[in-house]
Coordinates of C-alpha atoms in Angstrom, one line a residue:
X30 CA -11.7 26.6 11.5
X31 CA -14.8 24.8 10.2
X32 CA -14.7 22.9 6.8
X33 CA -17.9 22.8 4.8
X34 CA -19.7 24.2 7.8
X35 CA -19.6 21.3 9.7
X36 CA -16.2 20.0 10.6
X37 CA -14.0 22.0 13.1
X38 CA -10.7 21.3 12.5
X39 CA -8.7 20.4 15.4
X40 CA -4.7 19.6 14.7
X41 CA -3.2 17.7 11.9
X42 CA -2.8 14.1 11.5
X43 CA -0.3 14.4 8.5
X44 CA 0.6 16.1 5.5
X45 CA 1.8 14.7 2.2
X46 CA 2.3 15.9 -1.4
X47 CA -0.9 14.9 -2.3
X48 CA -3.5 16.1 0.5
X49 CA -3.3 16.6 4.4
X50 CA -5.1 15.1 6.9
X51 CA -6.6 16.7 10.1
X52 CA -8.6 15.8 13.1
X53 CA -11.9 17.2 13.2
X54 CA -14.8 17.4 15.1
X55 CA -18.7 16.4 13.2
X56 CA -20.3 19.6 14.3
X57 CA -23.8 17.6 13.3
X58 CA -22.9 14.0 14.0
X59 CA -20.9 15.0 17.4
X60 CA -18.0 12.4 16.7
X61 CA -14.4 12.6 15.7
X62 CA -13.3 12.2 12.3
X63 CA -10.2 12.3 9.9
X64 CA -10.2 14.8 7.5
X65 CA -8.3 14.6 3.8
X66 CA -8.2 17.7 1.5
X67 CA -6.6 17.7 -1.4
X68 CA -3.7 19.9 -1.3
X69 CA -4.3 23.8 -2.4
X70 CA -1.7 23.6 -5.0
X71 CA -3.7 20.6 -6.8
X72 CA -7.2 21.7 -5.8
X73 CA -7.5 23.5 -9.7
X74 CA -6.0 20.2 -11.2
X75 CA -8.8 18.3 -12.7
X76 CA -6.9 15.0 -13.1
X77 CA -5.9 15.1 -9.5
X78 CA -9.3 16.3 -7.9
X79 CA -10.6 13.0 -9.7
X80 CA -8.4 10.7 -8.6
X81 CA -9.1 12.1 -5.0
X82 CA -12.6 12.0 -5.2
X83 CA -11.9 8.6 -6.8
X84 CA -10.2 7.3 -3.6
X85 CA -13.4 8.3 -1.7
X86 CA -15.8 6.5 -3.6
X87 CA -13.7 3.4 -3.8
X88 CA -13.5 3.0 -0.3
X89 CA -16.8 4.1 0.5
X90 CA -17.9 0.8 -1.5
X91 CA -16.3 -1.4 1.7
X92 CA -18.5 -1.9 4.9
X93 CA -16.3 -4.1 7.0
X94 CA -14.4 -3.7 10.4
X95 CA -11.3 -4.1 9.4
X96 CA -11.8 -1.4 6.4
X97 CA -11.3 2.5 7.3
X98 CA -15.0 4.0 6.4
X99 CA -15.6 6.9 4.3
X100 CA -18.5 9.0 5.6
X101 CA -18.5 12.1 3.6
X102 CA -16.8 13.6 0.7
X103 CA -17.6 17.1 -0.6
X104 CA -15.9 20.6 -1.6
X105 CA -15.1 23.2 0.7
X106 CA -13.7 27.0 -1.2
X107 CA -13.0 24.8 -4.1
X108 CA -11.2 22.4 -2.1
X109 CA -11.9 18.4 -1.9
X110 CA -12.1 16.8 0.9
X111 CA -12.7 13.1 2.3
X112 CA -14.5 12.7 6.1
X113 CA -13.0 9.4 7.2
X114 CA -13.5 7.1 10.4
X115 CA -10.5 8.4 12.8
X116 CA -9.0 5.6 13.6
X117 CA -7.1 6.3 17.2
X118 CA -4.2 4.4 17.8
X119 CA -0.9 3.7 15.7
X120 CA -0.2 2.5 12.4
X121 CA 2.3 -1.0 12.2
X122 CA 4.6 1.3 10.7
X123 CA 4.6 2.8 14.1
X124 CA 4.3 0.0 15.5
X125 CA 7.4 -1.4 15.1
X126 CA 9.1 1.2 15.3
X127 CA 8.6 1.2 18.7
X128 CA 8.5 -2.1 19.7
X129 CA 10.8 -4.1 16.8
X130 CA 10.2 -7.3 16.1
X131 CA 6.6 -8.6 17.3
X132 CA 6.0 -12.3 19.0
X133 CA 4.6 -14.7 16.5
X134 CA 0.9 -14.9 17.3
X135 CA 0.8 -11.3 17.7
X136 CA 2.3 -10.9 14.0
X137 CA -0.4 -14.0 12.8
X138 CA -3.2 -12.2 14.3
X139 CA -2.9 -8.5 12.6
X140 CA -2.0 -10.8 9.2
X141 CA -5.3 -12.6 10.0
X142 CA -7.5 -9.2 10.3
X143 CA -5.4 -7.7 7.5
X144 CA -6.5 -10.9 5.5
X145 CA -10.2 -10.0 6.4
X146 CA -9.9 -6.3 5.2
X147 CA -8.3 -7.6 1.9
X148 CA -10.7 -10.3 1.4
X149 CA -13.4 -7.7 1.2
X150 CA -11.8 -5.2 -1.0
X151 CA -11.1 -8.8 -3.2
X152 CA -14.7 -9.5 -2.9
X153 CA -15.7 -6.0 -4.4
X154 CA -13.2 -6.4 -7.0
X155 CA -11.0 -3.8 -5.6
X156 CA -7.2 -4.1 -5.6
X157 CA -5.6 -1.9 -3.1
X158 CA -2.0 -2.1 -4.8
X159 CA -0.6 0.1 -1.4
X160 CA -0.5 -2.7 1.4
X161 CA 2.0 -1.2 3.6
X162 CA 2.4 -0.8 7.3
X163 CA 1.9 2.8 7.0
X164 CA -1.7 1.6 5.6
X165 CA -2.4 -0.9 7.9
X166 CA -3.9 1.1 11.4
X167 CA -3.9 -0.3 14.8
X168 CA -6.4 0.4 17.0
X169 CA -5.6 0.8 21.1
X170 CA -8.4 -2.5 21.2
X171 CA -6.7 -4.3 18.9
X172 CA -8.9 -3.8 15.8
X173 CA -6.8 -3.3 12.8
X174 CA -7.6 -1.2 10.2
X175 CA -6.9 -1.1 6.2
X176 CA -7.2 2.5 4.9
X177 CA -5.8 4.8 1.7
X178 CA -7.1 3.3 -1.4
X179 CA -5.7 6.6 -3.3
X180 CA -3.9 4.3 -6.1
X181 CA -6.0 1.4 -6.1
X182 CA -7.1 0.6 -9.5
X183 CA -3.8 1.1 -11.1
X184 CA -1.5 3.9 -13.5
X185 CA -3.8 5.0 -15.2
X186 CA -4.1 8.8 -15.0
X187 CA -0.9 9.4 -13.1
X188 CA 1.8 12.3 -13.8
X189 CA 4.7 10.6 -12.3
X190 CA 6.7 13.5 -13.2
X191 CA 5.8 15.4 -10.2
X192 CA 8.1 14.9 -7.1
X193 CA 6.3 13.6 -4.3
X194 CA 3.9 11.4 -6.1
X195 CA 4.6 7.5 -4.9
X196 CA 2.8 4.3 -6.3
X197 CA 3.2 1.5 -3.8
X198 CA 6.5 1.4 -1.7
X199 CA 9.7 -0.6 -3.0
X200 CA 9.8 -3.0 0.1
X201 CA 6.2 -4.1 -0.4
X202 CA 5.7 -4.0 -4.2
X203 CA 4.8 -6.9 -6.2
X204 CA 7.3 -8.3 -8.7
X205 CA 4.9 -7.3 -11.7
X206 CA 3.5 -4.0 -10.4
X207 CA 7.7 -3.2 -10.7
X208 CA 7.3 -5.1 -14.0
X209 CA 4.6 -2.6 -15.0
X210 CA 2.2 -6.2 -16.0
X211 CA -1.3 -6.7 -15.3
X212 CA -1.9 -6.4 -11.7
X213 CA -4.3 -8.6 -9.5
X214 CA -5.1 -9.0 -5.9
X215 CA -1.8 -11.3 -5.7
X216 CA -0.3 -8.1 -5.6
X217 CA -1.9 -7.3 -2.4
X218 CA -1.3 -10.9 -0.8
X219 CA 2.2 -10.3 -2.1
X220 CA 2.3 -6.9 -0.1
X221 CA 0.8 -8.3 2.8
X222 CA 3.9 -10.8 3.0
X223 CA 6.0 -8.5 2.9
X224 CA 4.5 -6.9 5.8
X225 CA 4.4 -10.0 8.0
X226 CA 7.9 -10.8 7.2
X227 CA 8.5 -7.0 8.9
X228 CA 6.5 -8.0 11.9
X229 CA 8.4 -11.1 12.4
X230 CA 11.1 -9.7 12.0
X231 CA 11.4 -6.2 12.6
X232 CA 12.4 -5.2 9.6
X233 CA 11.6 -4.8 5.6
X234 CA 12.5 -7.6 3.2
X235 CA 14.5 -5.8 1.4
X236 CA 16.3 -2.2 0.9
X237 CA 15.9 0.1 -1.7
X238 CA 19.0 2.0 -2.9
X239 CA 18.7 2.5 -7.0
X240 CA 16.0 1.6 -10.2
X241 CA 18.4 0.0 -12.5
X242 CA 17.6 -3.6 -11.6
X243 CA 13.7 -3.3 -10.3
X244 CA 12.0 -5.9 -12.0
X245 CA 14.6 -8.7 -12.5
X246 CA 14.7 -11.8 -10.6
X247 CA 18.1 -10.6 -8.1
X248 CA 15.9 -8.0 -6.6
X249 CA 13.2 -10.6 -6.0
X250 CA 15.2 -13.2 -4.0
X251 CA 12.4 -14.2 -1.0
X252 CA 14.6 -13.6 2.1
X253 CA 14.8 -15.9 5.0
X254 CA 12.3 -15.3 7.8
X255 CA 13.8 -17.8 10.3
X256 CA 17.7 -16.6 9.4
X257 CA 16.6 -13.0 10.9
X258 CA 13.8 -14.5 13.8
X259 CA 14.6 -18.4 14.6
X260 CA 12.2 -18.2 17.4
X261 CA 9.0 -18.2 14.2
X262 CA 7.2 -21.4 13.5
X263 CA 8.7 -23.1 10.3
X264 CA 4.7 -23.2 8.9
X265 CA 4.8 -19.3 9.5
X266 CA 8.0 -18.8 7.6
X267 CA 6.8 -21.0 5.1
X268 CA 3.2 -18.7 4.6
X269 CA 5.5 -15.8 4.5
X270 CA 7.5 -16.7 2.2
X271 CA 4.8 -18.0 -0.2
X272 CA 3.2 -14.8 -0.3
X273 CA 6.6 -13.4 -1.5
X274 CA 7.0 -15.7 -4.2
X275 CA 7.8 -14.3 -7.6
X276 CA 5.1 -15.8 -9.9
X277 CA 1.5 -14.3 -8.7
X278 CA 0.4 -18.0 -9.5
X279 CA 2.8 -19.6 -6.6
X280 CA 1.1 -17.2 -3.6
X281 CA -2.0 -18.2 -1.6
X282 CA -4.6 -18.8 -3.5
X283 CA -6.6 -16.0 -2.1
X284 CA -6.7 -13.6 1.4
X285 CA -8.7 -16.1 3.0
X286 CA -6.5 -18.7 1.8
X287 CA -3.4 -16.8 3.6
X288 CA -5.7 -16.2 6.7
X289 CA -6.0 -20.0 7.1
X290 CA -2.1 -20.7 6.5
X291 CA -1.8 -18.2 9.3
X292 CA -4.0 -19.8 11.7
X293 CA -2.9 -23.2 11.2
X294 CA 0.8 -22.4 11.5
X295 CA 0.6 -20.9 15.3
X296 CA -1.7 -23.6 17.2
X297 CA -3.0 -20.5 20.0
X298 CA -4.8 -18.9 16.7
X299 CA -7.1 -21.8 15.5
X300 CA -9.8 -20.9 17.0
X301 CA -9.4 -16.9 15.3
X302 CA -13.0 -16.4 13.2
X303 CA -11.4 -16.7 9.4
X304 CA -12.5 -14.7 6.1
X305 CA -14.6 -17.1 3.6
X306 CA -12.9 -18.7 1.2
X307 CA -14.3 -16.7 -2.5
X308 CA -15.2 -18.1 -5.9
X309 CA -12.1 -16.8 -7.2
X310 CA -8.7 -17.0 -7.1
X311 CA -7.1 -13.4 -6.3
X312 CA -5.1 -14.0 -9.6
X313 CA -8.7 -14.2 -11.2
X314 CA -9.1 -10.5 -9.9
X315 CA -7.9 -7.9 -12.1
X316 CA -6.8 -4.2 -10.8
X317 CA -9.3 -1.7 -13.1
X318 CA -8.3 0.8 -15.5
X319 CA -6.7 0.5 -19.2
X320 CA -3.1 -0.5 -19.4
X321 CA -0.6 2.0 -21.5
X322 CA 1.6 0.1 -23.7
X323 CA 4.3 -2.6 -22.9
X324 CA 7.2 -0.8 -22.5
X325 CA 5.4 2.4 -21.4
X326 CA 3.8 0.3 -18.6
X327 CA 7.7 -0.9 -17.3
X328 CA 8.9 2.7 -17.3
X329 CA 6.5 3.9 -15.1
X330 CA 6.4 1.1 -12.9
X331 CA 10.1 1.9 -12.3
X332 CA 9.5 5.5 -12.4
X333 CA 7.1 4.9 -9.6
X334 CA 9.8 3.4 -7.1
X335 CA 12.2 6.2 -8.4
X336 CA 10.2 8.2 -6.5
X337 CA 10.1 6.5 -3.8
X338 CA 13.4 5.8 -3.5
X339 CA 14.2 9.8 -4.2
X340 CA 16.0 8.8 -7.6
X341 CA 18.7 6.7 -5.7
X342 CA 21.4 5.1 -8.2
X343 CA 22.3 1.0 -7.5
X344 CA 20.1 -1.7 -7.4
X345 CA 17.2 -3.3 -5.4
X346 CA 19.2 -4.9 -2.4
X347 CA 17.6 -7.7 -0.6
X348 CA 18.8 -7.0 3.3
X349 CA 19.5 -11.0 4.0
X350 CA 19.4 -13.2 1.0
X351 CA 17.6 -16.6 0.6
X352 CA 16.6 -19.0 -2.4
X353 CA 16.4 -16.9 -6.2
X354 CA 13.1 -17.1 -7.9
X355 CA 13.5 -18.4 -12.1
X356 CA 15.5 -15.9 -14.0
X357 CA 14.2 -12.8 -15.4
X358 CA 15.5 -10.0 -17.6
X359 CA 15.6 -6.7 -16.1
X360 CA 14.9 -4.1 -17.5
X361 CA 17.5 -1.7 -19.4
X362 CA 17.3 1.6 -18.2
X363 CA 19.5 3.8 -17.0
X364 CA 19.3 5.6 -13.1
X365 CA 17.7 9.1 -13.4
X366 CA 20.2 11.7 -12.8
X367 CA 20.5 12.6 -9.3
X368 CA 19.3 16.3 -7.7
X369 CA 18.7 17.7 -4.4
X370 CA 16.5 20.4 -4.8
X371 CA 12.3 18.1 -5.3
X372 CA 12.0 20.9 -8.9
X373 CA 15.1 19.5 -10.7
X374 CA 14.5 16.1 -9.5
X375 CA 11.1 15.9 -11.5
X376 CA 12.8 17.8 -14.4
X377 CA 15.3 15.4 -14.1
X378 CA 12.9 12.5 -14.3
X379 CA 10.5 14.2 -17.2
X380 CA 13.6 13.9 -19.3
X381 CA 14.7 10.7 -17.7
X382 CA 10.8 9.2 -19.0
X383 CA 11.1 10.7 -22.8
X384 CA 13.8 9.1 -23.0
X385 CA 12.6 5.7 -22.0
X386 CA 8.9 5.8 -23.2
X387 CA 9.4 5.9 -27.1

């Protein structure tokens, strides 16, 4: 099956409730590529068709190695779709899956070339908001690969009453994108963090199992690298757990900042190229878009992980413990009554947010 003429699609990649994505073949370039449609059941959606073309032309603003390039978006029998650099290899998702826990240069290094693809997107003024090691793609040289900008410059626009659709994952989201404040490219330093202390460790900081307490300082507690891997550096442990602090204002002061924290905490990686350190702090970089009202903006955030967390009822677990940022009051609002068929789960949850979002 060709797409737009030119793209022979070859077997799928993945599927999600959003849009699927294939191999294909350039028919007039001759090279492999990734290709995203939008899904048929949102192709006649204008709101979603925007937000997909969206994506596209946010990431096709990043030229850098460690970014996944766009090189064609376009329409095909009314149908969107995104031509994107396929990336061949696994993502650190996969990654440790298969291998657990990683050695601690190995974990610095992909932290160091994730700080280089964040440090662009910072530079453009981008946020990604979705740094997660299903987002982060390895290739089988070693080149790692930032990709999926889909939610990157915020709420705005966003029916989260619709099973399926995710902002940002639990175990990698940012005290105040689950707070539903302004968001800034701490956020994605945050995430990154949390993705190292995976790495190190072979598994997420934390567990997700209800809504009720998202936001508050208990769900926030930054774990212990060293308790789960004493074989990491203290000065790695330390960076990690920097990135996760609670207050944006406490992280590294920028990607490049991180990259250099990395570097100098595992002696083998000082001699690693490093990003350039910006004009701004990443807390000086605002994610775009208007913001909906203050206690709009904290139901949706927790809507978001709701459905992520397929309207689980308990609170944010961390898996280990470790020192409690300052105190914080969470957010009062009840679990979102549970279903098993994905229809009456989003009733469930359209109810659950006019309740909430007076």
């Amino acid at each position: 099956m060709a797409v737009a003429g030119r793209y022979e699609v070859r077997r799928p990649l993945g599927h999600g409730a959003m849009a699927t994505v294939d191999l294909a073949h350039d028919e007039e370039l001759d090279r492999p590529v990734a290709l995203k449609r939008l899904a048929d059941n949102l192709a006649r959606d204008d709101e979603r068709r925007h937000r997909f073309v969206r994506e596209a032309r946010l990431a096709a603003r990043l030229s850098h190695p460690n970014v996944v390039r766009v090189y064609d978006v376009g329409e095909d029998d009314g149908r969107p779709f995104i031509a994107m650099e396929y990336v061949e290899g696994e993502t650190l998702a996969d990654l440790v899956a298969r291998r657990g826990a990683l050695p601690p240069a190995e974990a610095a290094e992909l932290g160091i070339q994730a700080c280089h693809a964040l440090a662009a997107a910072h530079a453009a003024g981008l946020v990604h908001r979705d740094v997660k090691p299903q987002n982060l793609l390895l290739r089988h040289d070693g080149t790692l690969k930032l990709g999926d900008f889909g939610i990157a410059v915020g709420l705005e626009g966003t029916r989260l009453t619709e099973a399926g659709t995710v902002l940002g994952t639990a175990a990698y989201l940012a005290p105040e994108q689950a707070r539903g404040d302004d968001v800034t490219a701490a956020a994605d330093v945050y995430g990154l963090g949390a993705v190292l202390y995976e790495l190190l460790t072979g598994r997420p900081p934390r567990t997700v199992t209800s809504l009720g307490q998202l936001g508050g300082a208990d769900a926030y507690r930054i774990p212990d690298v060293r308790r789960q891997a004493p074989n990491v550096p203290p000065a790695l442990a330390d960076a990690v757990a920097r990135c996760l602090a609670f207050e944006p204002a406490e992280r590294p002061a920028s990607a490049a900042a991180l990259a250099r924290e990395l570097a100098a905490a595992v002696p083998e990686l000082q001699t690693q190229p490093l990003p350039e350190s910006p004009d701004r702090r990443a807390t000086e970089i605002l994610s775009a878009g208007p913001r909906p009202p203050a206690r709009r903006r904290a139901v949706l955030a927790v809507a978001a992980v709701a459905c992520a967390a397929g309207g689980a009822a308990a609170a944010v677990l961390l898996s280990d413990g470790g020192s409690t940022p300052p105190s914080r009051p969470a957010p009062s609002v009840a679990p979102v009554a549970h279903a098993t068929q994905p229809a009456q789960q989003a009733r469930n949850l359209a109810a659950w947010l006019r309740r909430n979002s007076g």
